[in-house]
Coordinates of C-alpha atoms in Angstrom, one line a residue:
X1 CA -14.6 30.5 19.4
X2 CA -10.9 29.2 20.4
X3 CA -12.4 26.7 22.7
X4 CA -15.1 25.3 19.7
X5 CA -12.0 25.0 17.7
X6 CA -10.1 23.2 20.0
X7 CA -12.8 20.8 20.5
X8 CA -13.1 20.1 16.9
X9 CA -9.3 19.3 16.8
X10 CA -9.5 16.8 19.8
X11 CA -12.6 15.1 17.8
X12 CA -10.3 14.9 14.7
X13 CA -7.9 13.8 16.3
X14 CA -10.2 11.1 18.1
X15 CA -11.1 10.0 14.7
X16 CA -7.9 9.7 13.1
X17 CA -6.8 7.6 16.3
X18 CA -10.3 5.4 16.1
X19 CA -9.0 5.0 12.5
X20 CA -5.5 4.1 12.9
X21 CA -6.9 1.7 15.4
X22 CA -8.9 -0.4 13.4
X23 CA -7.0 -0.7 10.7
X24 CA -3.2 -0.8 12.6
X25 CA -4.6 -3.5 15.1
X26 CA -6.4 -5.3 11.7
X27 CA -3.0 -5.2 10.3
X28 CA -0.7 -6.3 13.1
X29 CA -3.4 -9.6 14.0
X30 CA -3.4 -10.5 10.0
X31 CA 0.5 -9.6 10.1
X32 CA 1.0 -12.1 13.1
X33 CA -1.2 -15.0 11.4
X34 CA 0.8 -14.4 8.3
X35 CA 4.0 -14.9 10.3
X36 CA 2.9 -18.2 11.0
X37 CA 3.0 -18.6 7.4
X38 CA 5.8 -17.2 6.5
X39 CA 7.6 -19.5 9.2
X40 CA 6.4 -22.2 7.7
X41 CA 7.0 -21.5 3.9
X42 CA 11.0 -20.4 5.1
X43 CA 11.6 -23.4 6.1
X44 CA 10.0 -25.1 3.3
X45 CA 10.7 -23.0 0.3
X46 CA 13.9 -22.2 -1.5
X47 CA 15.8 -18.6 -2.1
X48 CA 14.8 -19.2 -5.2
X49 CA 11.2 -19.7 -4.8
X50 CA 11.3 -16.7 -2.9
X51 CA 12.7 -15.0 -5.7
X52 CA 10.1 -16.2 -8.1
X53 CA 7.4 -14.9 -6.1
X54 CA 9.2 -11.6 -5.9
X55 CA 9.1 -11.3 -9.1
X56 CA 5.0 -12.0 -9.6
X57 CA 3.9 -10.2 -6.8
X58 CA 5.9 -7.2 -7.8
X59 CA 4.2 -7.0 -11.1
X60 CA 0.8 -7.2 -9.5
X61 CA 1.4 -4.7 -7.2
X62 CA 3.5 -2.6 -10.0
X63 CA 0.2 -2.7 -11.8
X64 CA -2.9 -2.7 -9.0
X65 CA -1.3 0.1 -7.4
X66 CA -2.3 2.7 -10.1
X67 CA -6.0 0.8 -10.1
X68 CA -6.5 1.4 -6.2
X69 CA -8.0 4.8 -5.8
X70 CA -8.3 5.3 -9.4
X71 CA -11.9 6.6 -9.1
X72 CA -12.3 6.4 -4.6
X73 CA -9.6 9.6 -4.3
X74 CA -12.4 11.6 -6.5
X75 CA -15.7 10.1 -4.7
X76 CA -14.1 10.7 -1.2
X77 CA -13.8 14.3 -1.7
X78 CA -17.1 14.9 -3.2
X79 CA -20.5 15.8 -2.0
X80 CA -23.4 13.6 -1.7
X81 CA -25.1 14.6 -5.1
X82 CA -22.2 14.5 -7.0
X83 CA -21.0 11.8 -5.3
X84 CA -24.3 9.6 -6.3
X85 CA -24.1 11.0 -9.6
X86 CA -21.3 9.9 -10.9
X87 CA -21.2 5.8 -9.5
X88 CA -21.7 4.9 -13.2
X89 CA -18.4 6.7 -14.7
X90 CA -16.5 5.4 -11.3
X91 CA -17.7 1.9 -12.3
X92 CA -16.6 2.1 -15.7
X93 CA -12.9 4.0 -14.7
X94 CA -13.1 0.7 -12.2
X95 CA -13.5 -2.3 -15.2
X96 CA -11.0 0.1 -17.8
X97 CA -8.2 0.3 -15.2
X98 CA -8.5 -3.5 -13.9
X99 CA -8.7 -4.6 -17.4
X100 CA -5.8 -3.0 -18.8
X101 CA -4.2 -4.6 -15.7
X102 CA -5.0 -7.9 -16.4
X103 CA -4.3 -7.6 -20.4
X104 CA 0.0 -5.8 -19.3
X105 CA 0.1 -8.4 -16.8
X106 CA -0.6 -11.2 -19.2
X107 CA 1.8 -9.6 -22.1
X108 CA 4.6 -9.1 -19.1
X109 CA 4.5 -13.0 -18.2
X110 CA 6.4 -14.4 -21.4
X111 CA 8.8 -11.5 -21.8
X112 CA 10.1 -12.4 -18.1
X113 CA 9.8 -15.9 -18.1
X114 CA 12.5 -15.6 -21.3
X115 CA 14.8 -13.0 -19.3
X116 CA 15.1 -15.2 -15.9
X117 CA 15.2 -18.2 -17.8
X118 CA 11.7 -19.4 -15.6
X119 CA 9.4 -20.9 -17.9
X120 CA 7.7 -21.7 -14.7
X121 CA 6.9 -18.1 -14.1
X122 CA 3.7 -18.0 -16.9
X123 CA 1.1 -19.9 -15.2
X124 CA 1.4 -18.4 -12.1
X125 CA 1.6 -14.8 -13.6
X126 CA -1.5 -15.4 -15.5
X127 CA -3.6 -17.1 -12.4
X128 CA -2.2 -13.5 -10.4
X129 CA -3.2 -11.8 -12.7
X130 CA -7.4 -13.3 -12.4
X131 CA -7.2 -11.2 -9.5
X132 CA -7.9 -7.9 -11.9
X133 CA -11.2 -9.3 -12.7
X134 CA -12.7 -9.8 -9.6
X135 CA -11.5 -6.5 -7.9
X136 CA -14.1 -3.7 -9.6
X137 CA -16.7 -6.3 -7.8
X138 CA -15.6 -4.4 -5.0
X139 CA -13.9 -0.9 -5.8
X140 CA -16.8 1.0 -5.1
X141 CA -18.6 -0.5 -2.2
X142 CA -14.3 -0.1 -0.6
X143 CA -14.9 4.1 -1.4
X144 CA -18.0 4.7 0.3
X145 CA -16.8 2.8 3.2
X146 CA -14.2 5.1 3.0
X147 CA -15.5 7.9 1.9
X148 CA -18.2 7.8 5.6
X149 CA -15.1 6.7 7.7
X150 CA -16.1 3.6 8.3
X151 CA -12.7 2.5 9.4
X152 CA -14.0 -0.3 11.5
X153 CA -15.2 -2.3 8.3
X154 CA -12.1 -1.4 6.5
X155 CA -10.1 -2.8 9.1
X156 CA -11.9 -5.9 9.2
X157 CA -11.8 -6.3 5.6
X158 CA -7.8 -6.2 5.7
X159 CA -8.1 -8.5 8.8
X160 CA -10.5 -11.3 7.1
X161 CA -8.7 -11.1 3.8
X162 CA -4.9 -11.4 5.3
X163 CA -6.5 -14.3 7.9
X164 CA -7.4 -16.2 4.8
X165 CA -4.4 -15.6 2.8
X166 CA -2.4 -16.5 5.5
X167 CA -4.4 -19.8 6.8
X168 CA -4.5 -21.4 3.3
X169 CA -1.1 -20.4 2.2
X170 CA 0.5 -22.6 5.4
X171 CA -2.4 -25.1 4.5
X172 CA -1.1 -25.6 0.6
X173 CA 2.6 -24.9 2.0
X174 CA 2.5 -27.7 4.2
X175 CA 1.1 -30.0 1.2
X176 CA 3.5 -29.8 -0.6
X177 CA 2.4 -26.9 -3.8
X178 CA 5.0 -25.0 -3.7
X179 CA 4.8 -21.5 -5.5
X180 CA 1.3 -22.2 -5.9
X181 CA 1.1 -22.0 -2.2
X182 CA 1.3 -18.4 -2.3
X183 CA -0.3 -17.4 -5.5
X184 CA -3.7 -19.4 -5.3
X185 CA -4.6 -17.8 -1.8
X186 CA -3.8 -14.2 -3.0
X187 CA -6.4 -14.8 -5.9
X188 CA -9.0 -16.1 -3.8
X189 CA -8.7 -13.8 -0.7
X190 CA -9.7 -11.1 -3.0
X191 CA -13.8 -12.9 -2.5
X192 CA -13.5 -12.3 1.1
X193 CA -12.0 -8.5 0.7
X194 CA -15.5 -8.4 -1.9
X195 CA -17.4 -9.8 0.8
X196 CA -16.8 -7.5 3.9
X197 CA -17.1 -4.3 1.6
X198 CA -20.1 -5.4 0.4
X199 CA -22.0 -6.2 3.3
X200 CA -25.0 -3.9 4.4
X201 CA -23.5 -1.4 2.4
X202 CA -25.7 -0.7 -0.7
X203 CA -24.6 1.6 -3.1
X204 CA -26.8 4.9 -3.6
X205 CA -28.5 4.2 -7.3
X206 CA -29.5 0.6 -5.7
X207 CA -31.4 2.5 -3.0
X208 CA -34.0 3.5 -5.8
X209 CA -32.7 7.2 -6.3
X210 CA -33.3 8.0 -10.1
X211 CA -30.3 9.5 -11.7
X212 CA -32.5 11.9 -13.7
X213 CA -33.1 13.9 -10.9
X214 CA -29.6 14.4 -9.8
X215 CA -26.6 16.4 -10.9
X216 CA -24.2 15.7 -13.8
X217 CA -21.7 14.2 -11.8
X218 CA -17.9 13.7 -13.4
X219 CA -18.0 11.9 -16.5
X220 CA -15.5 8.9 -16.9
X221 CA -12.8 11.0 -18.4
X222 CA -13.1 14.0 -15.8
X223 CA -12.5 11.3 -13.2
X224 CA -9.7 9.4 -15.4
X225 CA -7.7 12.4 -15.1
X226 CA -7.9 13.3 -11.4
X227 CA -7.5 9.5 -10.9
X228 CA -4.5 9.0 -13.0
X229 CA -2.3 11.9 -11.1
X230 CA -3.3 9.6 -7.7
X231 CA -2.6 6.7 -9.2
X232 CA 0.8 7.9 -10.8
X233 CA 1.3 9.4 -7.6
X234 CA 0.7 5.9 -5.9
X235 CA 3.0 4.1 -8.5
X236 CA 6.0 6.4 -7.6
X237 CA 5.1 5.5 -4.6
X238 CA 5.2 1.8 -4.9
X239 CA 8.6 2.2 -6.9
X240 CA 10.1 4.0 -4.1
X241 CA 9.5 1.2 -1.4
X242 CA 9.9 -1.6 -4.3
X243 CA 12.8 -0.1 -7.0
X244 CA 15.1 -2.4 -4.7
X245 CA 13.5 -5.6 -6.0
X246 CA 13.4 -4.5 -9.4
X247 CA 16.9 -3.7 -9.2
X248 CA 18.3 -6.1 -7.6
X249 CA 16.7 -9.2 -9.7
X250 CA 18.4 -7.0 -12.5
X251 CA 21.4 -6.8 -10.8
X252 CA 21.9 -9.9 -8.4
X253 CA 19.7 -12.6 -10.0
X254 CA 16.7 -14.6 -8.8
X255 CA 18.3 -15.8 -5.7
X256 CA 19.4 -12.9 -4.2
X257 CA 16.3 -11.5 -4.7
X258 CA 14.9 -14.0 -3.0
X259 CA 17.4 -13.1 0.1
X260 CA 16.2 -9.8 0.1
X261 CA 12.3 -10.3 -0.5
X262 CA 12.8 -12.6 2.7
X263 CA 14.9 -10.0 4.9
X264 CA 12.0 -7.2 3.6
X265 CA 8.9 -9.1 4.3
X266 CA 10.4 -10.3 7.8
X267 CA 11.7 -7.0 8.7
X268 CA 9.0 -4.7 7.3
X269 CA 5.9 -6.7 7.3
X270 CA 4.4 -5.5 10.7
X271 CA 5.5 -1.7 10.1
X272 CA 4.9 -1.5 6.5
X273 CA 0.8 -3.2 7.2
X274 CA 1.2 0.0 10.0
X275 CA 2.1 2.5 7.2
X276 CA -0.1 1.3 4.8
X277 CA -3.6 1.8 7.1
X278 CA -1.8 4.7 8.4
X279 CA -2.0 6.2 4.5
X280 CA -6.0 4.8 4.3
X281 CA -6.5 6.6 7.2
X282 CA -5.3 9.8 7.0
X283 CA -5.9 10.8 3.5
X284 CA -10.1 10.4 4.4
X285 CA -8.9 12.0 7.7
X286 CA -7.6 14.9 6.1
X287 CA -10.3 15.4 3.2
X288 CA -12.8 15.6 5.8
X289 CA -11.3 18.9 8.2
X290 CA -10.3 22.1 7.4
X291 CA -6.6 22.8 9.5
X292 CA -4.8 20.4 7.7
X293 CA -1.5 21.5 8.8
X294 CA -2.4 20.7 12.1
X295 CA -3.7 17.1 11.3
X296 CA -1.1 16.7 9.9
X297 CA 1.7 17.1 12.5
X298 CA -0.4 15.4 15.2
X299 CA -0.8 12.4 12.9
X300 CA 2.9 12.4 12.5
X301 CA 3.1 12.6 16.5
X302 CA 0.2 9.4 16.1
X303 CA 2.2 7.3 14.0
X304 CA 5.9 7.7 15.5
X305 CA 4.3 6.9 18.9
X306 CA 2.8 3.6 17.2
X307 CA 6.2 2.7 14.8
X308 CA 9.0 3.5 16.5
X309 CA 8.7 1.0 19.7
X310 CA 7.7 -1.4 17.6
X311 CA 10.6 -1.3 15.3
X312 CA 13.5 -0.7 18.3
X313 CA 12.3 -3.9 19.7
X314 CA 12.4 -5.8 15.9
X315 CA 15.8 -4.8 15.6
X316 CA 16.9 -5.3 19.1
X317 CA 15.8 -9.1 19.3
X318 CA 16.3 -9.6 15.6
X319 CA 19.7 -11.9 16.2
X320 CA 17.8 -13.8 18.2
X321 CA 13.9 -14.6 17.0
X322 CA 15.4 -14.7 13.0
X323 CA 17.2 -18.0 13.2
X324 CA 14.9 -19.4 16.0
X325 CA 11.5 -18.5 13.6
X326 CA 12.4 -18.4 10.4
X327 CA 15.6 -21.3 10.3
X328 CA 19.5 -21.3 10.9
X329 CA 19.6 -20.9 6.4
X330 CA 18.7 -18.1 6.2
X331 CA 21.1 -16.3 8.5
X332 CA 23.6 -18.9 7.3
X333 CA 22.9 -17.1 3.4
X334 CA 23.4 -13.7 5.2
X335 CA 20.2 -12.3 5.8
X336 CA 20.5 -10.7 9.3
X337 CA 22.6 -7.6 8.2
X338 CA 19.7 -7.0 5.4
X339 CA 17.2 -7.4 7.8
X340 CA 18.6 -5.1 10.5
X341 CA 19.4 -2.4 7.9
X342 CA 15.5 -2.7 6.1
X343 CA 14.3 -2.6 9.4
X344 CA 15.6 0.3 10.6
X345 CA 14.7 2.4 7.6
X346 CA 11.3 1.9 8.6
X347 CA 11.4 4.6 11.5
X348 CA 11.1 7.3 8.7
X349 CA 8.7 5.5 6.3
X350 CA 6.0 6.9 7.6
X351 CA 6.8 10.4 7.2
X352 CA 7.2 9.4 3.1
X353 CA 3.3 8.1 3.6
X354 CA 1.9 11.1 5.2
X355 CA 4.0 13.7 2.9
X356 CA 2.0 12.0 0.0
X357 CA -1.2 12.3 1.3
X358 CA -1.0 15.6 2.4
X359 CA -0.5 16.8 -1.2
X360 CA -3.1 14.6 -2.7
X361 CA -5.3 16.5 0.0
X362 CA -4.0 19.7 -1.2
X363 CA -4.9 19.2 -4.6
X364 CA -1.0 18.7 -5.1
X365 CA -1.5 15.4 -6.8
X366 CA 1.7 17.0 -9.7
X367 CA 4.1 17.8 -7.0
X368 CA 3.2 14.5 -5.1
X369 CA 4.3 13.0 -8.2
X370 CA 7.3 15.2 -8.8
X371 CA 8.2 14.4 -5.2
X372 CA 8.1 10.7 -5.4
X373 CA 9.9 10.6 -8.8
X374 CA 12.7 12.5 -7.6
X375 CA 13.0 10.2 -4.8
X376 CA 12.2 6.9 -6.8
X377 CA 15.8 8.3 -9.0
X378 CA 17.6 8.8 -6.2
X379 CA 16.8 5.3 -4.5
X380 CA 17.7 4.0 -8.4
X381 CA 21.0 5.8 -8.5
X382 CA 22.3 4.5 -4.7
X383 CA 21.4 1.1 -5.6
X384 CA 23.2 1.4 -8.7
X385 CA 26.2 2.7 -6.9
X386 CA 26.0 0.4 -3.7
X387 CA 25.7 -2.6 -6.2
X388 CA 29.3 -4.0 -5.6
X389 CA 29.1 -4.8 -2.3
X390 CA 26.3 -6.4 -2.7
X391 CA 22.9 -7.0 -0.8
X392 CA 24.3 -5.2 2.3
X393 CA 26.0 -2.1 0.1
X394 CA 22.0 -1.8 -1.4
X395 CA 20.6 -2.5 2.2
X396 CA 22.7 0.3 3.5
X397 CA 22.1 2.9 0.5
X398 CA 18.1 2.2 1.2
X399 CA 18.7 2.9 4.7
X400 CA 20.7 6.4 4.4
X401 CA 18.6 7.8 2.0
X402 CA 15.3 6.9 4.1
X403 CA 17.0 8.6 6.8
X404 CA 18.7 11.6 5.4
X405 CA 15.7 12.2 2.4
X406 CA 12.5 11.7 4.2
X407 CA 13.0 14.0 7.4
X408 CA 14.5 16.9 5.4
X409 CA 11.5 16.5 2.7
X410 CA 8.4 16.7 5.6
X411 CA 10.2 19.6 7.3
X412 CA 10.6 21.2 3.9
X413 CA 6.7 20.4 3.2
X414 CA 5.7 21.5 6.9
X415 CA 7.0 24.9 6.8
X416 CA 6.3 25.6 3.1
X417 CA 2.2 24.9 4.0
X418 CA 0.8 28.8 4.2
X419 CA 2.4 28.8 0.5
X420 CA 0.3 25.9 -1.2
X421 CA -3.2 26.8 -2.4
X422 CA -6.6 26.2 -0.3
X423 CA -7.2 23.0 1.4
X424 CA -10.6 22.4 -1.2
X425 CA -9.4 22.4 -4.6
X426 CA -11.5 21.8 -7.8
X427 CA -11.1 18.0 -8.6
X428 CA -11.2 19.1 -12.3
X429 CA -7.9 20.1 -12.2
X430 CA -4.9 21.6 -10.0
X431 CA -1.7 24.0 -10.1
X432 CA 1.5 23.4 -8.7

């Protein structure tokens, strides 16, 4: 029985790594087309461009980041019937969630053109926010890909989707657009994203199966409120790897934002793509098998083995590649000690990613989202306090806190496992 065991473990394990592949290695080869981009639109843009963009693309994400797995965290962890049964109410969570989206994102666009003084700020907001409409084109045909592991097509619909962001954004960048550089191909690569999901991938009521002789399935409210923990969860989430560029446009103004949104995306970009298909990954990963507790160590084992050469090296040649890639102005407006700093705090990151999906396994969706709130407060309050010495005081704050909060916090979650409730909970509900 021991050695059965065992041999289920190595196949998880196999899995998990076949996962982490295909999406980590789709990530890094859109990541590196991308930095040919971003090369070309640091030399040609502005701080204060930068800062601009900061502030749209935060608001989308602020708001898509709730929509994500709004109705895919239910489907993954059903069964087959119910998971055919209950398409319609995951299509209809899909269009609510994406709409309201699209109708805050809209409202949000005056309100913040007025505070930063940027009437220039509407018209790209409202093309960004387009994007809502398009995505529930997609949501679903993205969970069952998911949901059957299909990491390879998951992968390559990050790749495709970041290789045509990328290649059009140096394209526009290079004529001249501007901010519209960067918005128009982020609204557009959302068709490709559609595309590869969508490919040889029918959904199960198009395959000819009649609803009436299947199961209930969750209605569209049942799933509304598993889906809303997750994507509260997420949202904490998001603010706890983003309160910095809330704060500090708040704080510092448009240009220094623009500083920091440079020294995050150049210092994080690779990593954070890592951590992100790392979270896809191991949240299906851990759904799918029993000894979570294990899975969960040897994933953390997976990823630090992945992250942490990858960042040493970053920070060790960063004096060197920043000015020769990205131009002499941007260490000259002191973006080196913010890089070194952000990039560094991504060697515990990862343990911040897997923390959260263990609990949204668990059923723990509430004290996922106690969790990330209390560390979303405590990132607010450092950056607060770290304010007057400016982007390197907040820099600094981000990093201590990633190193001191994030370790203590896994350990803390490791050893309190046997305590939690089964690994299957209901997805009607959940305790604390």
């Amino acid at each position: 029985m021991n050695n059965i065991t065992h041999l289920f473990i190595r196949l998880s394990e196999q899995r998990l790594a076949n996962a982490l592949f295909w999406l980590g290695s789709a990530q890094i080869l859109g990541r590196i087309v991308r930095l040919g981009a971003s090369i070309i639109i640091a030399r040609l843009l502005t701080p204060e461009v930068f800062g601009e963009v900061a502030i749209i693309l935060t608001c989308f994400e602020l708001l898509v980041t709730p929509t994500r797995r709004i109705s895919s965290a239910a489907l993954i962890k059903m069964d087959s019937s119910d998971y055919i049964a209950s398409q319609g109410s995951a299509n209809r969570l899909n269009w609510i969630a994406c709409l309201s989206a699209l109708t805050i994102m809209c409202l949000l666009s005056l309100p913040l053109s007025l505070y930063y003084h940027k009437p220039s700020l509407i018209a790209p907001m409202l093309l960004m926010a387009s994007s809502y409409l398009l995505l529930p084109f997609g949501m679903l045909y993205a969970a069952q890909n998911l949901k059957h592991n299909r990491m390879r097509i998951v992968g390559r619909a990050v790749l495709w989707q970041t290789l045509f962001d990328g290649a059009l954004t140096a394209l526009l960048a290079l004529c001249g657009l501007g901010i519209w550089a960067i918005i128009v191909p982020k609204v557009l690569a959302v068709l490709v994203w559609i595309w590869v999901h969508r490919q040889d991938n029918p959904l199960p009521y198009h395959r000819g199966i009649k609803p009436s002789s299947l199961p209930a399935g969750m209605t569209t409210t049942q799933m509304a409120r598993f889906g809303v923990q997750i994507g509260l969860s997420d949202l904490l989430l998001f603010l706890r790897q983003n309160i910095d560029y809330l704060l500090i446009g708040y704080l510092l103004g448009v240009e220094a934002l623009g500083i920091y949104f440079f020294a995050f995306n150049a210092s994080l970009g690779i990593s954070m793509g890592l951590i992100q298909s790392y979270g896809t990954a191991l949240y299906s990963h851990l759904c799918a098998g029993e000894d979570k507790a294990t899975h969960y160590l040897k994933s953390l084992k997976l990823i630090a083995g992945i992250s942490l050469p990858i960042i040493t090296l970053q920070a060790l040649l960063a004096p060197w590649y920043l000015p020769l890639v990205y131009g002499q102005q941007w260490i000259d407006a002191g973006a080196l000690p913010i890089f070194l700093l952000l990039c560094l705090s991504g060697l515990t990151r990862p343990l911040g990613e897997a923390a959260s999906q263990l609990l949204i396994a668990l059923g723990k969706s509430r004290f996922n989202l106690i969790s990330n709130g209390a560390f979303t407060a405590l990132l607010m309050l450092g950056i607060l306090l770290a304010s007057p010495w400016g982007l390197v005081g907040i820099a600094t704050a981000v990093l201590a806190l990633h190193l001191i909060v994030l370790p203590l916090f896994s350990l803390y979650l490791y050893l309190s496992l046997p305590a939690f409730a089964p690994s299957s909970p209901s997805l009607q509900g959940e305790s604390l």
